[in-house]
Amino acid sequence: MNTAVRLSSLILICLVAVSCGRQGGSSASADKPFVPKPEKNDNVLRLGNGDEPQALDPHLVAGVMEQNILMSLLEGLTIEDPKTLQPLPGAAERWEISPDETVYTFHLRENGKWSNGDPVTAEDFRFSFERLLSPNLAAEYAYMLHIIKNAKAFNEGRIKNFDEVGVKVKGERTLEITLEAPTAYFLAVQSHFCFFPVHKATILKYGRIDQRDTDWTKPGNFVGNGAFQLVDWKVNEVIRVRPNPHYWDAATVKLSGIEFYPVKQAETEERMFRGGQLDCTSTLPLPKLDTYKKEYPHLLRSDPYLATGYYLFNVTKKPFDDVRVRRAFALTVNRQLICDRILKGGQMPAFFLTPPDTAGFTSRAALTGSLHEARKLLAEAGYPGGQGFPDVELLYNTSENHRIIAEAIQQMWHRDLGVRVSLVNQEWKAYMDTRRKLGFGLCRAGWTADYNDPMTFLDLFVTDGGNNNTGWSSPAYDQAIAEARRTSGSTRLEAFQKAEAILAAELPILTLYHYRTVDLVHPRVQGWYPNQLDHHPYKFVSLKAD
Amino acid sequence: MSTPDTDELEKGTSLGHDAWLRLRKNRLAVAGGLLLVAIALLCLIGPALSPYGYEADNLQLGAAPPSLSHWMGTDYNGRDLFTRVMVGGRVSFAVGLAATAVSLLIGVLYGAIAGYLGGRTDMLLMRIVDILYALPFTIFVILLLTLFGRNFVLLFVAIGAVEWLTMARIVRGQVMGLKKQEFVEACVAIGMSRRRIILRHLVPNTLGPVVVYVTLTVPSVMLLEAFLSFLGLGVQPPMSSWGILIGDGARAMEVNPWLLVFPGLLFSLTLFALNALGDGLRDALDVRGAKD
C-alpha cells in the first residue's frame, strides 16, 4: 500500500517534470513576454527575504535580512538616496561638521515622531548608542560605533560613565557626536541599523537598558520612527508592516504595506515569484539563471553589489596553519571558471578582498601564481601530491548554490593537488556557531559592505575582530587598519593597500568572487534602483497599477 | 515393481524446493527477480566500465541533456548522470540489504521468541521494543552524530537500530496466533526443543507477512537514506545515492528534467521488481495456502 502510493507519486513527479519541460519550450515562442500576474492587487510590496530574522532589535542582529526589515521600521540620523546612496536628511533635518571633521552636530527635525506619536529626541539617540555599547548587551555590531570618542573604552568596560563618551545631548533636538578621528563615511553609516534609534520609554518598559530579547519587538509593542510600523510577525511565515501615520514624511510613502517572507529555498522563492506571490526575490537558483537570461530577461536583475565571497582558513589548526598550504589551495581554485560556468551572473573573480573601486580604492596586491607553484608549495609543506594530507572539512551553510560551488572547488583540489576535502553543511544558526568556535578546516563566508568604504571589508580581519573567524592575527595588519582609522585621503588609501598586501601574502582567507546581485524583480515595482549596497529605501518604492 | 510415477509421489519434496517450483511458475515474480539482479549487476560493475568517474566534473559542459557520450545527460557540475546513478545505486542497495538483514535476523527471531515464550519474557522484550520505538528517530540520529561524528558506517547503525522493531511486533503477533494451533501442540507433545519449534515450525509459518513487510522496508529505507544524508549522517557530496539524486533532480526538474527522470525511473523499476518478487515469494512460501 505504502509502496504503491510512493510509486505512483514518483511516476507522477516524472510526468510533471516532462510536461514542465515542454511548457518551458512553448512559452519561449509566445509573443508577449511572460510577466507573473500578482496574486493580490492591494498595493502591498511582497519580498522574499531569505530566512527568518534572528530578531527585530537593531542592536542584536547582524544580517542582511534584518537590515531589509529594520530599514522600514526605523530611521537613523540620515537616510540613503535610493540611487546614489548619498546621505539625505533622515531623523536629522540638518547638521554641522567642525573644521577638523571630528565633531558632528545634528539638528533633529521638529516634526519627527515615533509611531506612538512621541517626538523623536536627541536623548533617544543618546540612549540608543549607550544601549548598543553596553558591555552587558554584548552586541555583535558594537564595534561599528568605536569610531565615536571613548566608545571602545565604554564598550570594553574600561569606562563606566557614558558621559565620557563622545555623545552629548545639547538640547531636546540637538545631538553632538565627537569622533576619535575624522571619518569620511560617518554620515553614510548612519543609515546602518546599528545607528538606528530605539524608543527609550518602550525599551525601559519591557526590561533594562542592557537586557537582551525582551518583548519590546513584538507586534503591538514595537515603537519605531521609520516610514512603516510593525503589524504582524508570524515566525517562519511572514512579517507585515504598514505605513506609519506619524512619520514626518508620510506623504512620500506610496505603498500600503510591505510583507517580508522568510523563504529559505531558492527554488521555492522562484516558484512563488512566478505565481505572483512575491514582487522581489532575495536570490535565484543557479540552474535557473540561464533560463531567465534567455527567456525572461525583463524579470532578472543583476547589478553591481559591494560584496565578496570567500572561504575562511582555520589557521589555528593543521594543515592550514602553514601559509604554503593556504597558498597552494588558493592558487588551485580556478575562479574564472567558477564565475563563467557556475555563477554566470557577471560576478568577478576575486584575487583580493575589497571589491574593485570601492569608494575609489582598488587593491594593487593580488593573488598571482601558477598551478605548478601550488603543487610545489604543497610538496614543500610536506604533502607531495597530497600524500599524508589530513582530513579537512569544508563547512557551508545549507544552500543548493553554495553546495554546487563547493563541489566544483572540491574537485579542483582533488584533481590538481591530490587533496581530499569533505563537505559539511549546516543550517544557518548551527553554521554561525561552528564558525565562531573555529570548528572547521575551511568555511564558506561572504561579506556585504555596510557602507561604501574599504574599511567595512578590511576591518574584518583585525586581531579578535567579531567577524574574523579564522584565528589569524597580524600586528602589522592591525597597525595598518589603525592608521587608516586615523588618517584621511591618500595616506588612508595607502594604509588600506598595506592591509590588502598583508592579506595577499598571508592568506587567512581564500577570496573567490566579487558579487553581483542576481535576483528577480517584478516590472511593476518602481523606484527599485540598482545600487552598490542593494539597499532600497522603501519610502521611495511604489507599485505600478495594472 | 512400482511405476516411476508413484515413485516420485512417494519421494516427496522439501518445503524449499516446493516453494522454488511455485515461484518459478509465477512469471511476474521471475521477471522481477531477473530485473533486480540486472540492476544490481549494473550498479556493481557499471561504474568500472564507464569512461567517467562519478565525481569527475566538467564545468565547461555544465548540465547537458542525454546524448551518445552521456546516456543520461549530465548535472549542473557536468558530471555524468549514468555513472552517478550506478554508483548511487550501490549505496541504495547496500542500505536496503542492511535493513533487510537486520529486520530478518534480529526482528524475526526477537518477535518469535517473545511471542512463543509469552509471559514475563514477552513483557520484557516487547517493552524494550516500545522504548526504542518511542525514541524520536531524528533525535536519535543527531545523538549518534554528536557522539561519533560524521561516519558512513553510522548510517547502517541508525537504520539497523530502528528497522527491526516493526518486524519484531509483526512476527510476535503471528507467533502468538500460531502457537495455539495443533501442530505446535504436537511438537510439544513429542518433546521437541523450544529452539527447534521456533526455528523449524514457527518462523517458516510467518514468512508470508515477513516477506511483504521486507518489500515495504527496502524502499522506505532508501528514502530514509536520503533524509539521513541531508542531516550529514549518510553519504556526503560528491558521493551520490538515489535518494540524493532524486532530491536534487526534483529541484532541477523544470530546467533539467532528465536529472529527475532517470534516477526516478531506475528507483521505480527497482521497487516494482521488489514488489513483484515479494508477491511471488509470499505466494510460494505460504504453506497454508498452498497445501492443497
CSV table of N, CA, C and O in Angstrom, one decimal, chain B residues 15-16 19 22 103-105 108-109 112 167 170-171 174-175 178 198-215 277-288:
chain,number,residue,atom,x,y,z
B,15,LEU,N,10.2,-28.4,1.7
B,15,LEU,CA,9.4,-27.2,1.7
B,15,LEU,C,10.1,-26.1,0.7
B,15,LEU,O,9.4,-25.5,-0.1
B,16,GLY,N,11.4,-26.0,0.8
B,16,GLY,CA,12.1,-25.1,0.0
B,16,GLY,C,12.0,-25.4,-1.5
B,16,GLY,O,11.7,-24.5,-2.3
B,19,ALA,N,8.5,-24.5,-2.7
B,19,ALA,CA,8.4,-23.1,-2.9
B,19,ALA,C,9.1,-22.6,-4.2
B,19,ALA,O,8.5,-21.8,-4.9
B,22,ARG,N,7.0,-23.4,-7.1
B,22,ARG,CA,5.8,-22.5,-7.3
B,22,ARG,C,6.3,-21.1,-7.7
B,22,ARG,O,5.6,-20.4,-8.5
B,103,SER,N,16.4,-6.6,9.8
B,103,SER,CA,15.0,-6.9,10.2
B,103,SER,C,14.7,-8.4,10.2
B,103,SER,O,13.9,-8.9,10.9
B,104,LEU,N,15.4,-9.1,9.3
B,104,LEU,CA,15.2,-10.6,9.2
B,104,LEU,C,15.8,-11.3,10.4
B,104,LEU,O,15.2,-12.1,11.1
B,105,LEU,N,17.1,-11.0,10.6
B,105,LEU,CA,17.9,-11.7,11.6
B,105,LEU,C,17.4,-11.3,13.0
B,105,LEU,O,17.0,-12.2,13.8
B,108,VAL,N,12.8,-10.9,13.3
B,108,VAL,CA,12.1,-12.2,13.2
B,108,VAL,C,12.3,-13.0,14.4
B,108,VAL,O,11.4,-13.5,15.1
B,109,LEU,N,13.6,-13.2,14.8
B,109,LEU,CA,13.9,-14.1,15.9
B,109,LEU,C,13.4,-13.5,17.2
B,109,LEU,O,12.8,-14.2,18.0
B,112,ALA,N,9.7,-13.8,17.4
B,112,ALA,CA,9.2,-15.2,17.5
B,112,ALA,C,9.5,-15.7,19.0
B,112,ALA,O,8.6,-16.3,19.6
B,167,MET,N,9.2,-5.2,12.6
B,167,MET,CA,9.2,-6.6,12.2
B,167,MET,C,9.0,-7.5,13.4
B,167,MET,O,8.2,-8.5,13.4
B,170,ILE,N,5.3,-7.6,14.3
B,170,ILE,CA,4.5,-8.4,13.4
B,170,ILE,C,4.7,-9.9,13.6
B,170,ILE,O,3.7,-10.6,13.8
B,171,VAL,N,5.9,-10.3,13.8
B,171,VAL,CA,6.2,-11.7,13.9
B,171,VAL,C,5.7,-12.2,15.3
B,171,VAL,O,5.1,-13.3,15.4
B,174,GLN,N,2.0,-12.9,14.9
B,174,GLN,CA,1.8,-14.1,14.1
B,174,GLN,C,2.0,-15.3,15.0
B,174,GLN,O,1.2,-16.2,15.0
B,175,VAL,N,3.1,-15.3,15.7
B,175,VAL,CA,3.5,-16.5,16.5
B,175,VAL,C,2.5,-16.7,17.6
B,175,VAL,O,2.2,-17.9,17.9
B,178,LEU,N,-0.1,-18.6,16.1
B,178,LEU,CA,0.3,-19.9,15.6
B,178,LEU,C,0.5,-20.9,16.8
B,178,LEU,O,0.2,-22.1,16.7
B,198,ILE,N,10.7,-23.2,17.4
B,198,ILE,CA,10.7,-21.8,16.9
B,198,ILE,C,11.3,-21.7,15.5
B,198,ILE,O,10.7,-21.2,14.5
B,199,LEU,N,12.4,-22.3,15.3
B,199,LEU,CA,13.1,-22.2,14.0
B,199,LEU,C,12.5,-23.0,12.9
B,199,LEU,O,12.4,-22.6,11.8
B,200,ARG,N,12.1,-24.3,13.2
B,200,ARG,CA,11.6,-25.2,12.2
B,200,ARG,C,10.2,-25.0,11.9
B,200,ARG,O,9.7,-25.2,10.7
B,201,HIS,N,9.4,-24.7,12.9
B,201,HIS,CA,7.9,-24.7,12.7
B,201,HIS,C,7.3,-23.3,12.7
B,201,HIS,O,6.3,-23.1,12.0
B,202,LEU,N,7.7,-22.5,13.6
B,202,LEU,CA,7.0,-21.2,13.7
B,202,LEU,C,7.5,-20.2,12.7
B,202,LEU,O,6.7,-19.6,12.0
B,203,VAL,N,8.8,-20.0,12.6
B,203,VAL,CA,9.3,-19.0,11.7
B,203,VAL,C,8.9,-19.2,10.3
B,203,VAL,O,8.4,-18.3,9.6
B,204,PRO,N,9.0,-20.4,9.7
B,204,PRO,CA,8.6,-20.6,8.3
B,204,PRO,C,7.1,-20.2,8.1
B,204,PRO,O,6.7,-19.8,7.1
B,205,ASN,N,6.3,-20.4,9.2
B,205,ASN,CA,4.9,-20.1,9.0
B,205,ASN,C,4.6,-18.6,9.0
B,205,ASN,O,3.5,-18.2,8.7
B,206,THR,N,5.6,-17.8,9.5
B,206,THR,CA,5.3,-16.4,9.5
B,206,THR,C,5.9,-15.7,8.2
B,206,THR,O,5.8,-14.5,8.1
B,207,LEU,N,6.5,-16.5,7.3
B,207,LEU,CA,7.2,-15.9,6.2
B,207,LEU,C,6.3,-15.0,5.3
B,207,LEU,O,6.8,-14.0,4.8
B,208,GLY,N,5.0,-15.3,5.2
B,208,GLY,CA,4.1,-14.5,4.3
B,208,GLY,C,4.2,-13.1,4.7
B,208,GLY,O,4.7,-12.2,3.9
B,209,PRO,N,3.7,-12.7,5.9
B,209,PRO,CA,3.8,-11.3,6.2
B,209,PRO,C,5.2,-10.7,6.3
B,209,PRO,O,5.4,-9.5,6.0
B,210,VAL,N,6.1,-11.6,6.7
B,210,VAL,CA,7.5,-11.1,6.8
B,210,VAL,C,8.0,-10.6,5.4
B,210,VAL,O,8.6,-9.5,5.3
B,211,VAL,N,7.8,-11.4,4.4
B,211,VAL,CA,8.3,-11.1,3.0
B,211,VAL,C,7.6,-9.8,2.6
B,211,VAL,O,8.2,-8.9,2.0
B,212,VAL,N,6.3,-9.7,2.8
B,212,VAL,CA,5.6,-8.5,2.4
B,212,VAL,C,6.2,-7.3,3.1
B,212,VAL,O,6.5,-6.3,2.4
B,213,TYR,N,6.5,-7.4,4.4
B,213,TYR,CA,7.0,-6.3,5.1
B,213,TYR,C,8.4,-5.9,4.6
B,213,TYR,O,8.7,-4.7,4.5
B,214,VAL,N,9.2,-6.9,4.2
B,214,VAL,CA,10.5,-6.6,3.8
B,214,VAL,C,10.5,-5.8,2.5
B,214,VAL,O,11.2,-4.9,2.3
B,215,THR,N,9.5,-6.2,1.6
B,215,THR,CA,9.5,-5.5,0.3
B,215,THR,C,9.0,-4.0,0.6
B,215,THR,O,9.2,-3.1,-0.2
B,277,LEU,N,8.6,-9.6,-7.0
B,277,LEU,CA,9.3,-10.7,-6.4
B,277,LEU,C,8.7,-11.0,-5.0
B,277,LEU,O,8.5,-12.2,-4.7
B,278,GLY,N,8.5,-10.0,-4.2
B,278,GLY,CA,7.9,-10.2,-2.9
B,278,GLY,C,6.6,-10.8,-2.9
B,278,GLY,O,6.3,-11.8,-2.2
B,279,ASP,N,5.7,-10.4,-3.9
B,279,ASP,CA,4.4,-11.0,-4.0
B,279,ASP,C,4.6,-12.5,-4.4
B,279,ASP,O,3.9,-13.4,-3.8
B,280,GLY,N,5.4,-12.8,-5.3
B,280,GLY,CA,5.7,-14.2,-5.7
B,280,GLY,C,6.2,-15.0,-4.6
B,280,GLY,O,5.7,-16.1,-4.3
B,281,LEU,N,7.1,-14.5,-3.8
B,281,LEU,CA,7.7,-15.2,-2.7
B,281,LEU,C,6.6,-15.5,-1.7
B,281,LEU,O,6.6,-16.6,-1.1
B,282,ARG,N,5.8,-14.5,-1.4
B,282,ARG,CA,4.8,-14.7,-0.4
B,282,ARG,C,3.9,-15.9,-0.8
B,282,ARG,O,3.6,-16.8,0.0
B,283,ASP,N,3.4,-15.9,-2.1
B,283,ASP,CA,2.6,-16.9,-2.6
B,283,ASP,C,3.3,-18.3,-2.5
B,283,ASP,O,2.7,-19.3,-2.1
B,284,ALA,N,4.5,-18.3,-2.9
B,284,ALA,CA,5.3,-19.5,-2.9
B,284,ALA,C,5.5,-20.1,-1.5
B,284,ALA,O,5.5,-21.3,-1.3
B,285,LEU,N,5.8,-19.2,-0.6
B,285,LEU,CA,6.2,-19.6,0.8
B,285,LEU,C,5.0,-19.9,1.7
B,285,LEU,O,5.1,-20.4,2.8
B,286,ASP,N,3.8,-19.4,1.3
B,286,ASP,CA,2.6,-19.5,2.1
B,286,ASP,C,2.2,-21.0,2.2
B,286,ASP,O,1.5,-21.5,1.4
B,287,VAL,N,2.7,-21.7,3.3
B,287,VAL,CA,2.5,-23.1,3.4
B,287,VAL,C,1.0,-23.4,3.6
B,287,VAL,O,0.5,-24.4,3.1
B,288,ARG,N,0.3,-22.5,4.3
B,288,ARG,CA,-1.2,-22.9,4.5
B,288,ARG,C,-1.9,-22.8,3.2
B,288,ARG,O,-2.7,-23.7,2.9
